[in-house]
Coordinates of C-alpha atoms and ligand atoms in Angstrom, one line a residue:
Chain A
M701 CA 0.0 0.0 0.0
K702 CA 1.3 3.5 -0.9
D703 CA 2.2 5.9 1.9
F704 CA -0.4 8.6 2.4
P705 CA -0.7 11.7 4.5
K706 CA -2.4 11.4 7.9
Y707 CA -4.0 14.0 10.0
L708 CA -7.0 12.6 11.9
L709 CA -4.9 10.5 14.2
S710 CA -1.8 12.6 14.0
R711 CA -2.0 13.6 17.7
V712 CA -3.5 10.6 19.4
G713 CA -0.1 8.9 20.1
L714 CA 1.5 12.0 21.7
P715 CA 2.0 12.0 25.5
Q716 CA -0.8 13.8 27.3
S717 CA -2.6 14.1 23.9
H718 CA -5.8 15.0 25.7
T719 CA -4.5 18.2 27.2
L720 CA -4.6 21.8 26.1
A721 CA -0.8 22.1 26.3
T722 CA -0.2 19.3 23.8
Y723 CA -3.0 20.4 21.5
R724 CA -1.5 24.0 21.5
A725 CA 2.0 22.7 20.9
E726 CA 0.6 20.9 17.8
G727 CA -0.9 24.1 16.4
G728 CA -4.2 23.6 18.0
Y729 CA -6.8 26.5 18.2
R730 CA -5.0 28.3 15.3
A731 CA -7.8 27.6 13.0
I732 CA -10.4 29.3 15.2
E733 CA -7.9 32.1 16.0
D734 CA -7.4 32.7 12.2
V735 CA -11.2 32.7 11.6
L736 CA -11.8 35.2 14.4
K737 CA -8.9 37.5 14.0
K738 CA -8.7 37.8 10.3
P739 CA -11.8 37.8 10.5
W740 CA -13.5 35.3 8.2
K741 CA -17.2 35.7 7.5
P742 CA -19.4 32.8 8.5
E743 CA -20.3 32.3 4.8
Q744 CA -16.6 31.8 4.0
V745 CA -16.3 29.0 6.5
I746 CA -19.4 27.3 5.1
G747 CA -17.9 27.9 1.6
V748 CA -14.6 26.2 2.3
I749 CA -16.4 23.2 3.9
K750 CA -18.6 22.9 0.9
D751 CA -15.6 23.2 -1.5
S752 CA -13.7 20.6 0.4
G753 CA -16.4 18.0 -0.4
L754 CA -16.5 16.7 3.2
R755 CA -19.2 14.2 3.7
G756 CA -20.7 13.4 7.1
R757 CA -19.1 10.5 8.9
G758 CA -22.2 9.5 10.9
G759 CA -23.5 7.0 8.3
A760 CA -25.4 8.8 5.6
G761 CA -22.5 10.6 3.9
F762 CA -24.4 13.8 3.5
P763 CA -22.3 16.8 2.5
T764 CA -21.5 18.7 5.6
G765 CA -21.1 22.2 4.1
M766 CA -24.5 21.9 2.4
K767 CA -26.1 20.9 5.7
W768 CA -24.6 23.9 7.4
G769 CA -25.9 26.0 4.5
F770 CA -29.5 24.8 5.3
M771 CA -29.6 26.9 8.5
P772 CA -31.9 29.9 8.0
D773 CA -30.6 33.4 7.3
I774 CA -29.7 35.0 10.6
T775 CA -30.9 38.4 9.4
K776 CA -34.4 37.0 8.8
D777 CA -34.7 34.5 11.6
P778 CA -33.5 35.7 15.0
R779 CA -34.2 32.4 16.9
P780 CA -31.2 31.1 18.8
R781 CA -29.6 28.2 16.9
Y782 CA -27.7 25.2 18.1
L783 CA -25.1 22.6 17.1
A784 CA -25.8 19.0 18.4
V785 CA -22.7 16.8 18.1
N786 CA -23.7 13.2 17.7
A787 CA -21.4 11.2 19.9
D788 CA -23.9 8.4 20.5
E789 CA -21.8 6.0 18.5
S790 CA -23.9 2.8 18.7
E791 CA -24.0 1.3 15.3
P792 CA -22.6 -2.3 15.9
G793 CA -19.0 -2.4 14.6
T794 CA -18.4 1.3 15.1
C795 CA -15.8 2.4 17.6
K796 CA -14.0 5.4 16.1
D797 CA -15.5 8.6 17.6
R798 CA -14.4 7.2 21.0
V799 CA -10.8 7.4 19.9
L800 CA -11.0 11.0 19.0
M801 CA -12.9 12.0 22.2
E802 CA -10.6 10.1 24.5
K803 CA -7.3 11.0 22.9
D804 CA -7.9 14.3 21.2
P805 CA -10.9 16.1 22.8
H806 CA -9.6 19.6 22.0
G807 CA -9.8 18.8 18.3
L808 CA -13.5 18.2 18.6
I809 CA -13.9 21.4 20.7
E810 CA -12.2 23.5 18.1
G811 CA -14.4 21.9 15.5
C812 CA -17.4 22.9 17.5
L813 CA -16.3 26.5 17.7
I814 CA -15.8 26.7 13.9
A815 CA -19.1 25.0 13.2
C816 CA -20.9 27.3 15.7
F817 CA -19.2 30.4 14.2
A818 CA -20.2 29.3 10.7
M819 CA -23.8 28.8 11.6
H820 CA -24.2 31.6 14.2
A821 CA -25.0 29.0 16.8
K822 CA -24.9 30.2 20.4
A823 CA -24.2 26.8 21.9
A824 CA -23.1 23.2 21.0
Y825 CA -24.3 20.2 22.9
I826 CA -22.2 17.1 22.7
Y827 CA -24.5 14.1 23.2
V828 CA -22.2 11.3 24.3
R829 CA -23.6 7.8 24.9
G830 CA -23.8 7.1 28.6
E831 CA -21.4 4.2 28.5
Y832 CA -18.5 6.3 27.2
R833 CA -17.4 7.6 30.6
L834 CA -13.8 8.3 29.6
S835 CA -14.9 10.2 26.5
Y836 CA -17.2 12.2 28.7
S837 CA -14.7 13.0 31.4
R838 CA -11.9 13.8 28.9
L839 CA -14.2 16.2 26.9
Q840 CA -15.5 17.8 30.1
A841 CA -11.9 18.4 31.3
A842 CA -10.9 19.8 28.0
I843 CA -13.9 22.2 27.9
D844 CA -13.0 23.4 31.4
E845 CA -9.4 24.0 30.3
A846 CA -10.5 25.8 27.1
R847 CA -13.0 27.9 29.1
A848 CA -10.3 28.9 31.5
A849 CA -8.1 29.9 28.5
G850 CA -10.8 32.1 27.0
L851 CA -11.5 29.7 24.2
V852 CA -15.1 28.7 25.2
G853 CA -17.8 31.0 26.6
Q854 CA -18.1 34.8 26.3
N855 CA -16.0 36.9 23.9
I856 CA -13.7 34.1 22.7
L857 CA -10.1 35.3 22.3
G858 CA -11.3 38.8 23.1
T859 CA -13.6 39.1 20.1
D860 CA -17.3 39.5 20.0
F861 CA -17.8 35.8 19.3
S862 CA -19.4 33.9 22.1
C863 CA -20.2 30.3 22.2
D864 CA -20.8 27.7 24.9
I865 CA -20.2 24.0 24.7
W866 CA -22.1 21.7 27.0
M867 CA -21.7 18.0 27.6
H868 CA -24.8 15.8 27.7
K869 CA -25.0 12.2 28.7
G870 CA -27.2 9.6 27.0
A871 CA -28.4 6.4 28.7
G872 CA -27.9 3.5 26.4
A873 CA -30.6 3.7 23.6
Y874 CA -29.3 3.2 20.0
I875 CA -32.2 5.2 18.7
C876 CA -30.9 8.4 20.3
G877 CA -28.2 8.3 17.6
E878 CA -30.8 9.0 15.0
E879 CA -30.7 12.8 14.8
T880 CA -34.3 13.6 15.8
G881 CA -34.3 10.9 18.5
L882 CA -31.2 12.5 19.8
M883 CA -32.9 15.9 20.0
E884 CA -35.9 14.4 21.9
S885 CA -33.5 12.8 24.3
L886 CA -31.6 15.9 24.8
E887 CA -34.8 17.7 25.7
G888 CA -35.3 15.2 28.5
K889 CA -37.8 12.8 26.8
R890 CA -37.9 9.3 25.5
G891 CA -35.8 9.1 22.3
H892 CA -38.8 8.9 20.0
P893 CA -37.7 10.2 16.5
R894 CA -39.8 13.0 15.0
P895 CA -41.4 12.9 11.6
K896 CA -39.6 14.9 9.0
P897 CA -40.3 17.6 7.9
P898 CA -39.8 19.8 9.7
F899 CA -36.0 19.3 9.3
P900 CA -33.7 20.1 12.2
A901 CA -32.4 23.2 10.4
G902 CA -36.0 24.6 10.4
S903 CA -37.1 23.3 13.8
G904 CA -34.7 21.2 16.0
L905 CA -33.8 21.6 19.6
W906 CA -36.4 23.6 21.4
K907 CA -38.0 24.4 18.0
S908 CA -34.9 26.3 17.1
P909 CA -32.7 25.9 14.0
T910 CA -30.3 23.0 14.8
T911 CA -27.6 21.1 12.9
V912 CA -26.7 17.6 14.0
N913 CA -23.3 16.3 13.0
N914 CA -21.2 13.3 13.8
V915 CA -18.0 13.7 15.9
E916 CA -15.7 12.9 13.1
S917 CA -17.4 15.3 10.7
I918 CA -16.9 18.2 13.1
F919 CA -13.3 17.0 13.9
N920 CA -12.4 17.6 10.2
A921 CA -13.4 21.2 10.2
P922 CA -10.3 22.8 11.8
F923 CA -8.0 20.9 9.4
I924 CA -10.0 22.1 6.4
V925 CA -10.0 25.7 7.6
R926 CA -6.3 25.6 8.2
N927 CA -5.1 23.7 5.1
G928 CA -7.8 24.6 2.6
A929 CA -10.3 22.8 0.4
G930 CA -7.6 22.0 -2.2
W931 CA -5.5 20.1 0.3
F932 CA -8.6 18.1 1.5
K933 CA -9.6 17.3 -2.0
S934 CA -6.1 16.0 -2.8
M935 CA -6.9 13.0 -0.6
G936 CA -9.3 10.3 -1.4
V937 CA -11.4 10.0 -4.5
P938 CA -13.3 12.8 -6.3
K939 CA -16.6 12.2 -4.5
S940 CA -15.3 11.1 -1.1
T941 CA -12.5 13.4 0.0
G942 CA -10.2 13.6 2.9
N943 CA -9.3 10.6 5.1
F944 CA -11.7 8.6 7.2
L945 CA -11.5 6.4 10.3
L946 CA -12.0 2.8 9.5
C947 CA -13.2 0.4 12.3
I948 CA -12.4 -3.2 11.4
S949 CA -13.6 -6.0 13.7
G950 CA -14.4 -9.6 13.7
H951 CA -12.3 -12.3 12.2
V952 CA -9.1 -10.5 11.3
N953 CA -5.6 -10.7 12.7
K954 CA -5.4 -7.0 13.7
P955 CA -8.7 -5.4 14.4
G956 CA -8.5 -1.7 15.1
V957 CA -9.3 1.9 14.2
Y958 CA -7.2 3.1 11.3
E959 CA -7.0 6.4 9.4
L960 CA -7.2 5.7 5.7
P961 CA -7.8 7.5 2.4
F962 CA -10.9 6.6 0.5
G963 CA -10.7 4.3 -2.4
L964 CA -8.6 1.4 -1.1
T965 CA -10.2 -1.9 -1.8
A966 CA -11.8 -4.0 0.9
R967 CA -9.2 -6.7 0.0
Q968 CA -6.3 -4.2 0.6
I969 CA -7.8 -3.2 3.9
I970 CA -8.4 -6.7 5.2
D971 CA -5.0 -8.0 4.0
E972 CA -2.7 -5.1 4.4
V973 CA -4.2 -3.0 7.2
A974 CA -5.8 -5.7 9.4
L975 CA -3.2 -8.3 8.4
G976 CA -5.5 -10.8 6.9
V977 CA -8.3 -13.1 8.0
W978 CA -7.4 -14.8 11.3
K979 CA -6.2 -18.4 11.9
G980 CA -5.2 -18.7 8.2
R981 CA -8.8 -19.0 7.2
K982 CA -10.6 -17.7 4.1
L983 CA -13.0 -14.8 4.0
K984 CA -16.7 -15.6 3.8
A985 CA -18.4 -12.2 4.0
F986 CA -18.1 -8.7 5.3
F987 CA -20.3 -5.8 6.4
P988 CA -18.7 -2.8 4.8
G989 CA -20.1 -0.1 7.1
G990 CA -21.7 -1.4 10.2
S991 CA -24.4 -4.0 10.9
S992 CA -27.1 -2.0 9.1
T993 CA -25.3 -2.1 5.8
G994 CA -25.9 -5.1 3.6
L995 CA -23.2 -7.8 4.0
L996 CA -21.2 -8.7 0.9
P997 CA -19.8 -12.1 0.0
A998 CA -16.1 -12.7 -0.4
S999 CA -16.4 -12.6 -4.1
M1000 CA -17.0 -8.8 -3.8
V1001 CA -13.9 -8.1 -1.8
D1002 CA -12.3 -6.0 -4.6
V1003 CA -14.9 -3.2 -4.1
A1004 CA -13.3 0.1 -3.4
M1005 CA -14.1 1.6 0.1
D1006 CA -15.7 4.9 -0.8
H1007 CA -19.3 6.0 -0.7
D1008 CA -20.2 5.6 -4.3
S1009 CA -18.3 2.4 -5.0
V1010 CA -19.8 0.6 -2.1
K1011 CA -23.2 1.8 -3.1
A1012 CA -22.6 0.6 -6.7
A1013 CA -21.8 -2.9 -5.2
G1014 CA -25.3 -2.9 -3.6
S1015 CA -24.4 -1.9 -0.1
M1016 CA -23.4 1.2 1.9
F1017 CA -20.3 2.9 3.2
G1018 CA -22.2 3.6 6.4
T1019 CA -19.9 4.3 9.3
A1020 CA -16.9 2.6 7.7
A1021 CA -17.2 -0.2 10.3
M1022 CA -16.1 -3.3 8.5
I1023 CA -17.1 -6.5 10.2
I1024 CA -15.3 -9.6 8.9
L1025 CA -16.7 -13.1 8.9
D1026 CA -14.4 -16.0 8.1
E1027 CA -15.4 -19.2 6.4
T1028 CA -16.4 -20.9 9.6
A1029 CA -18.9 -18.2 10.6
S1030 CA -22.5 -18.9 10.3
I1031 CA -24.6 -16.3 8.5
P1032 CA -27.8 -17.4 10.2
Q1033 CA -26.2 -17.0 13.6
A1034 CA -24.9 -13.6 12.7
M1035 CA -28.3 -12.5 11.4
D1036 CA -29.9 -13.8 14.6
V1037 CA -27.7 -11.5 16.6
I1038 CA -28.2 -8.5 14.3
A1039 CA -32.0 -8.9 14.1
R1040 CA -32.1 -9.2 17.9
F1041 CA -30.4 -5.9 18.2
Y1042 CA -32.8 -4.0 16.0
D1043 CA -35.8 -5.7 17.7
H1044 CA -34.4 -4.6 21.0
E1045 CA -33.8 -1.0 19.8
S1046 CA -36.9 -0.2 17.9
C1047 CA -38.7 2.6 19.7
G1048 CA -42.1 1.2 18.8
Q1049 CA -43.7 4.2 17.3
C1050 CA -44.2 2.7 13.8
S1051 CA -46.0 -0.6 13.5
Q1052 CA -43.9 -1.7 10.5
C1053 CA -40.8 -1.3 12.5
R1054 CA -42.1 -2.4 15.9
E1055 CA -43.6 -5.6 14.5
G1056 CA -41.3 -6.1 11.6
T1057 CA -38.1 -6.1 13.7
Q1058 CA -39.8 -8.6 16.1
W1059 CA -40.7 -10.9 13.2
L1060 CA -37.3 -10.7 11.5
H1061 CA -35.7 -11.6 14.9
Q1062 CA -38.1 -14.5 15.5
I1063 CA -37.6 -15.9 12.0
F1064 CA -33.8 -15.7 12.0
R1065 CA -33.8 -17.2 15.5
R1066 CA -35.8 -20.2 14.5
I1067 CA -33.8 -20.8 11.3
A1068 CA -30.5 -20.5 13.3
H1069 CA -31.9 -23.0 15.8
G1070 CA -32.9 -25.5 13.2
R1071 CA -36.7 -24.8 13.4
G1072 CA -37.1 -22.8 10.2
Q1073 CA -39.2 -23.6 7.1
M1074 CA -38.5 -22.9 3.5
S1075 CA -41.3 -20.4 3.3
D1076 CA -39.4 -18.3 6.0
L1077 CA -37.0 -17.0 3.4
D1078 CA -39.7 -15.4 1.3
L1079 CA -41.3 -14.2 4.4
L1080 CA -38.1 -12.4 5.4
V1081 CA -38.0 -10.7 2.0
S1082 CA -41.6 -9.6 2.1
L1083 CA -41.4 -8.3 5.6
S1084 CA -38.3 -6.4 4.8
N1085 CA -40.0 -4.8 1.7
G1086 CA -42.9 -3.8 4.0
M1087 CA -40.4 -2.0 6.3
A1088 CA -38.2 -0.1 3.9
P1089 CA -37.3 2.1 2.1
A1090 CA -38.6 5.2 3.7
K1091 CA -41.8 3.7 5.1
T1092 CA -41.3 4.7 8.7
I1093 CA -40.6 7.8 10.8
C1094 CA -36.9 7.1 10.9
A1095 CA -34.4 4.8 9.2
L1096 CA -34.1 2.2 12.0
A1097 CA -36.6 0.0 10.1
D1098 CA -34.3 0.3 7.0
A1099 CA -31.3 -0.6 9.2
A1100 CA -33.0 -3.9 10.0
A1101 CA -34.4 -4.6 6.5
I1102 CA -31.2 -3.9 4.5
P1103 CA -28.9 -6.5 6.0
T1104 CA -31.8 -9.0 6.0
L1105 CA -32.3 -8.6 2.2
A1106 CA -28.6 -8.8 1.6
A1107 CA -28.2 -11.9 3.7
V1108 CA -31.0 -13.7 2.0
K1109 CA -29.8 -12.6 -1.5
H1110 CA -26.1 -13.6 -1.1
F1111 CA -26.5 -16.6 1.4
R1112 CA -29.8 -18.1 0.6
H1113 CA -28.2 -21.5 0.2
E1114 CA -26.8 -21.4 3.8
F1115 CA -30.3 -20.7 5.3
E1116 CA -31.8 -23.4 3.1
E1117 CA -29.2 -25.9 4.4
C1118 CA -30.0 -25.1 8.0
I1119 CA -33.7 -25.5 7.3
R1120 CA -33.2 -28.8 5.4
L1121 CA -30.9 -30.3 8.0
G1122 CA -33.0 -29.0 11.0
R1123 CA -29.8 -27.6 12.6
D1124 CA -27.1 -25.1 11.8
P1125 CA -23.9 -27.1 10.8
L1126 CA -21.8 -24.0 11.5
A1127 CA -23.3 -23.2 14.9
P1128 CA -20.8 -22.9 17.6
Q1129 CA -21.0 -25.2 20.6
P1130 CA -23.9 -24.1 22.6
Q1131 CA -23.0 -22.1 25.7
H1132 CA -25.0 -22.4 28.8
A1133 CA -25.2 -19.2 30.5
P1134 CA -28.1 -19.5 32.9
E1135 CA -30.7 -16.9 32.0
L1136 CA -33.4 -15.2 34.0
H1137 CA -36.5 -14.1 32.0
E1138 CA -35.5 -10.4 31.8
A1139 CA -31.9 -11.1 30.8
H1140 CA -31.2 -8.0 28.7
A1141 CA -30.3 -4.6 30.1
Chain B
M201 CA -37.6 12.5 51.6
A202 CA -36.3 14.9 49.1
L203 CA -33.2 15.4 47.0
S204 CA -30.1 16.1 49.0
D205 CA -29.0 19.7 49.1
K206 CA -25.8 18.6 47.3
L207 CA -27.8 17.2 44.3
K208 CA -30.2 20.1 44.3
T209 CA -27.3 22.6 44.0
E210 CA -25.8 20.4 41.2
F211 CA -29.1 20.2 39.3
T212 CA -29.8 23.9 39.6
E213 CA -26.4 24.5 37.9
L214 CA -27.0 21.7 35.4
V215 CA -30.4 23.0 34.1
A216 CA -28.8 26.4 33.5
H217 CA -27.0 24.8 30.5
Y218 CA -30.3 24.5 28.7
P219 CA -33.1 26.9 27.6
E220 CA -35.6 24.5 29.2
K221 CA -35.2 22.9 32.6
R222 CA -36.5 19.4 31.5
A223 CA -33.3 18.9 29.4
G224 CA -31.4 18.2 32.5
L225 CA -33.6 15.2 33.4
I226 CA -31.5 12.4 31.9
P227 CA -28.2 13.6 33.3
A228 CA -30.0 14.0 36.7
L229 CA -31.3 10.5 36.5
H230 CA -27.7 9.3 36.0
R231 CA -26.5 11.3 39.0
C232 CA -29.3 10.0 41.3
Q233 CA -28.5 6.4 40.2
E234 CA -24.8 6.9 41.0
E235 CA -25.6 8.3 44.4
Q236 CA -27.9 5.4 45.2
G237 CA -25.5 2.6 44.4
G238 CA -26.7 1.8 40.9
W239 CA -30.4 2.0 40.9
L240 CA -33.3 4.4 41.0
S241 CA -35.9 3.9 43.8
P242 CA -39.5 5.0 43.3
Q243 CA -38.7 7.8 45.9
A244 CA -35.8 9.1 43.7
L245 CA -38.1 9.3 40.7
E246 CA -40.7 11.2 42.7
D247 CA -38.0 13.6 44.1
L248 CA -36.8 14.2 40.5
A249 CA -40.4 14.8 39.3
E250 CA -40.8 17.4 42.0
F251 CA -37.5 19.1 41.1
F252 CA -38.3 19.2 37.4
G253 CA -42.0 20.1 37.8
L254 CA -43.1 16.9 36.1
E255 CA -45.6 14.2 37.0
P256 CA -43.8 11.1 38.5
V257 CA -45.3 9.0 35.7
E258 CA -43.5 11.1 33.1
V259 CA -40.2 10.6 34.9
F260 CA -40.9 6.9 35.2
G261 CA -41.7 6.8 31.4
V262 CA -38.3 8.3 30.6
A263 CA -36.4 6.2 33.0
T264 CA -37.8 2.9 31.7
F265 CA -37.0 3.9 28.1
Y266 CA -33.3 3.9 28.7
P267 CA -31.4 0.6 29.3
M268 CA -28.8 2.2 31.5
F269 CA -31.4 3.1 34.2
R270 CA -32.2 0.3 36.6
L271 CA -35.3 0.4 38.7
T272 CA -34.5 -2.5 40.9
P273 CA -31.5 -2.9 43.3
R274 CA -28.6 -4.9 42.0
G275 CA -25.4 -6.6 43.3
R276 CA -22.4 -4.5 44.5
H277 CA -20.7 -5.0 41.1
L278 CA -22.4 -4.8 37.7
V279 CA -20.9 -6.8 34.8
S280 CA -22.3 -5.8 31.5
V281 CA -21.2 -8.2 28.8
C282 CA -21.6 -7.1 25.1
H283 CA -23.4 -9.7 23.0
N284 CA -23.5 -7.9 19.7
I285 CA -22.0 -9.0 16.4
S286 CA -18.3 -8.1 16.7
C287 CA -18.1 -9.5 20.2
T288 CA -20.1 -12.7 19.3
L289 CA -17.7 -13.4 16.4
R290 CA -14.9 -13.4 19.0
G291 CA -16.4 -15.5 21.7
A292 CA -18.8 -13.3 23.7
E293 CA -21.2 -16.1 24.5
D294 CA -18.4 -18.2 25.9
L295 CA -17.2 -15.2 27.9
L296 CA -20.7 -14.6 29.2
A297 CA -21.1 -18.2 30.3
H298 CA -17.8 -18.0 32.0
V299 CA -18.6 -14.8 33.8
C300 CA -21.8 -16.4 35.1
R301 CA -19.8 -19.4 36.4
V302 CA -17.2 -17.2 38.1
T303 CA -19.6 -14.7 39.7
G304 CA -22.4 -17.2 40.5
S305 CA -24.9 -14.8 38.9
P306 CA -27.4 -15.8 36.2
V307 CA -27.7 -13.4 33.2
G308 CA -30.2 -10.8 34.3
G309 CA -29.9 -11.6 38.0
T310 CA -27.6 -11.3 41.0
S311 CA -25.4 -13.8 42.7
P312 CA -26.7 -15.3 46.0
D313 CA -24.2 -13.4 48.0
G314 CA -25.3 -10.1 46.5
K315 CA -21.9 -9.4 45.1
F316 CA -22.4 -9.5 41.3
S317 CA -25.1 -8.8 38.8
V318 CA -24.6 -9.8 35.2
V319 CA -26.4 -8.4 32.2
R320 CA -26.2 -8.7 28.4
V321 CA -25.8 -5.3 26.7
E322 CA -25.7 -4.2 23.1
C323 CA -22.6 -2.9 21.2
Q324 CA -20.5 -0.8 23.5
G325 CA -18.2 0.7 20.9
A326 CA -15.3 -1.5 21.7
C327 CA -15.8 -3.8 18.7
A328 CA -12.1 -3.7 17.6
N329 CA -11.2 -5.0 21.0
A330 CA -13.8 -7.7 21.3
P331 CA -15.0 -9.5 23.4
M332 CA -15.5 -7.0 26.2
F333 CA -17.4 -6.2 29.3
D334 CA -18.0 -3.1 31.4
L335 CA -17.4 -3.6 35.1
D336 CA -18.9 -0.8 37.2
G337 CA -18.3 1.8 34.6
T338 CA -14.9 0.7 33.3
Y339 CA -14.3 -1.1 30.0
H340 CA -12.3 -4.3 30.0
E341 CA -11.4 -5.3 26.4
D342 CA -9.7 -8.1 24.5
L343 CA -10.9 -10.5 27.1
D344 CA -10.5 -14.2 27.3
R345 CA -11.6 -16.5 30.2
S346 CA -8.5 -16.1 32.3
R347 CA -8.3 -12.4 32.0
A348 CA -12.0 -12.1 32.9
E349 CA -11.4 -14.3 35.9
Q350 CA -8.5 -12.3 37.1
I351 CA -10.5 -9.0 36.7
L352 CA -13.6 -10.3 38.5
G353 CA -11.4 -11.9 41.2
S354 CA -10.0 -8.6 42.1
C355 CA -13.5 -7.2 43.0
Q356 CA -14.0 -6.7 46.7
Ligands
FMN411 C1 -31.2 4.3 13.9 C2 -30.1 5.3 13.6 C3 -29.0 5.4 14.5 C4 -28.0 6.4 14.2 N1 -26.9 6.4 15.0 C5 -26.0 7.3 14.9 C6 -24.9 7.4 15.7 O1 -24.7 6.7 16.7 N2 -23.9 8.4 15.5 C7 -24.0 9.2 14.4 O2 -23.2 10.1 14.3 N3 -25.0 9.2 13.6 C8 -26.0 8.2 13.8 N4 -27.1 8.2 12.9 C9 -27.1 9.2 11.8 C10 -27.8 10.5 12.3 O3 -29.2 10.4 12.1 C11 -27.3 11.7 11.4 O4 -27.5 11.4 10.1 C12 -25.8 12.0 11.7 O5 -25.6 12.2 13.0 C13 -25.5 13.2 10.9 O6 -24.1 13.5 11.0 P1 -23.2 13.7 9.8 O7 -23.9 14.5 8.7 O8 -22.1 14.5 10.3 O9 -22.8 12.4 9.3 C14 -28.1 7.2 13.1 C15 -29.2 7.1 12.2 C16 -30.1 6.1 12.5 C17 -31.3 6.0 11.5
SF4_412 S1 -38.7 3.4 12.4 FE1 -38.6 2.2 14.3 S2 -37.2 3.3 15.6 FE2 -37.7 4.7 13.9 S3 -39.4 5.9 14.8 FE3 -40.4 4.1 13.7 S4 -40.6 2.6 15.3 FE4 -39.2 4.1 16.1
FES413 S1 -20.0 -5.5 19.2 FE1 -19.3 -5.7 21.3 S2 -18.5 -3.7 21.6 FE2 -19.3 -3.5 19.5

């Protein structure tokens, strides 16, 4: 693999990387200083983010600059406006935002300042999943340091720009990663997603204009402001620019979080970055971007890992969370686990999702346990088609339907074999953890 | 009973971060749960309802929506074992069964001596270091049976 420039993880290995002193020594807070002192106009900041081609790193790949541009004109709409940073990171397979928050929290804070400046936001709320205690405490300590240094709060760096950054703790519900579920949760309610429209830019937190962005998206902003759109576009491929954080987990020799340019093939990533499938085994399948993206069979391992190429291969780039399954893995067992997750996490507002996720789970479960019927496979397909696309308030229903359709499409033979045999030949030895009825937190 | 003065002061400062008081509810539930040794009593929910000017049933509705809030007491130590896909692919079910053996607690229950409770949890964002569990708020990653045993053995 060719050498390539890195920036996202450039500081995480430094001693005391989470402190202001280290961040400053690495040129930290120079981007916001430049923006405030030159000064830039907010539209110029949005302009450079647009030109850079940065696409959101939270799963949908939506252009960040365009999203910022959706916020209403401040001269015509005086409502306070907010940035909500999505640090809920709960898509199975995804473990990248945590690295940035634990090891380089000031980078996220500077990103928040730049985003708030660009969108005239008076405050940013960082919504961190409750389990990420170290992320929370590192970020809180970094905000305190930055506040004491005049970088957060009133009249930042002696200018008339004021901006607060507040930490907010979630409590273990995946659906609060969906942007409108996040806003409900931040307002102190159950995380029930809101129908769209209205979109957050029109009516978000407390009915005010709001932008929700993923941690890694915001983290990119100071680099783009400092180095320019041209620099950013020199990395990656034309429609997926910059570098991204890859999470690779499952059956590989070296799972981890790696900074990579877009466009390497899945094969290169598995073999050269993660040092190959473990135990000398062969690849069977992989999820390219988290458990809600359609899994792909080994025959498609030459797909390039960028948004458009993975889409063309019939799946999604998602959160760049590759989950690798070796030749001994059972697809029915894997789908049982995944369907159980979406069943557990459906908020229950939409009947297609509430009942559909339950059905998918039950059917995968019975196939995986050798109690399936051949008609179950068509049932999985018709249920999934009843759930997605865009048939429900939010995309959790899609997140359950998409991997189901892909599994049945690419691995129908494996399900059929379980059904024919009345058992799953690839099932691991059963484990006997004693379970009470309410076994799931 | 009502909220301690300490918590009241904390929550008064907390709600000032938001344009609407209610936004502080979930962080406040977390703090009450911490103070109470890992669960929320009916009294705590009522006290919070009073502080936030909500009906107790509304606070109950929020608390039960979120898996991290527990409405029944638990053992002195809580072991939350991830059973999602990346962990399962690397032996989470075996780890879970072993944790149950070592602690004497069934999944979803508490050991007879009241020392450990064990639960299954969804992906904790530690997928590249699977399998894992969270013990009392600290992640333990890249686990195998013997490391798990060692970690659990050092609990008082
Ligand atoms: C069910 C569901 C769960 C989601 N979970 C997350 C999450 O944990 N983190 C995240 O950044 N985005 C998550 N998203 C995507 C968000 O809705 C939103 O698109 C994203 O935060 C926008 O940020 P970006 O434009 O910077 O990518 C989720 C979406 C859905 C439908
Ligand atoms: S699609 Fe599912 S998770 Fe989303 S709002 Fe509807 S029921 Fe809730
Ligand atoms: S699957 Fe266990 S931590 Fe992500």
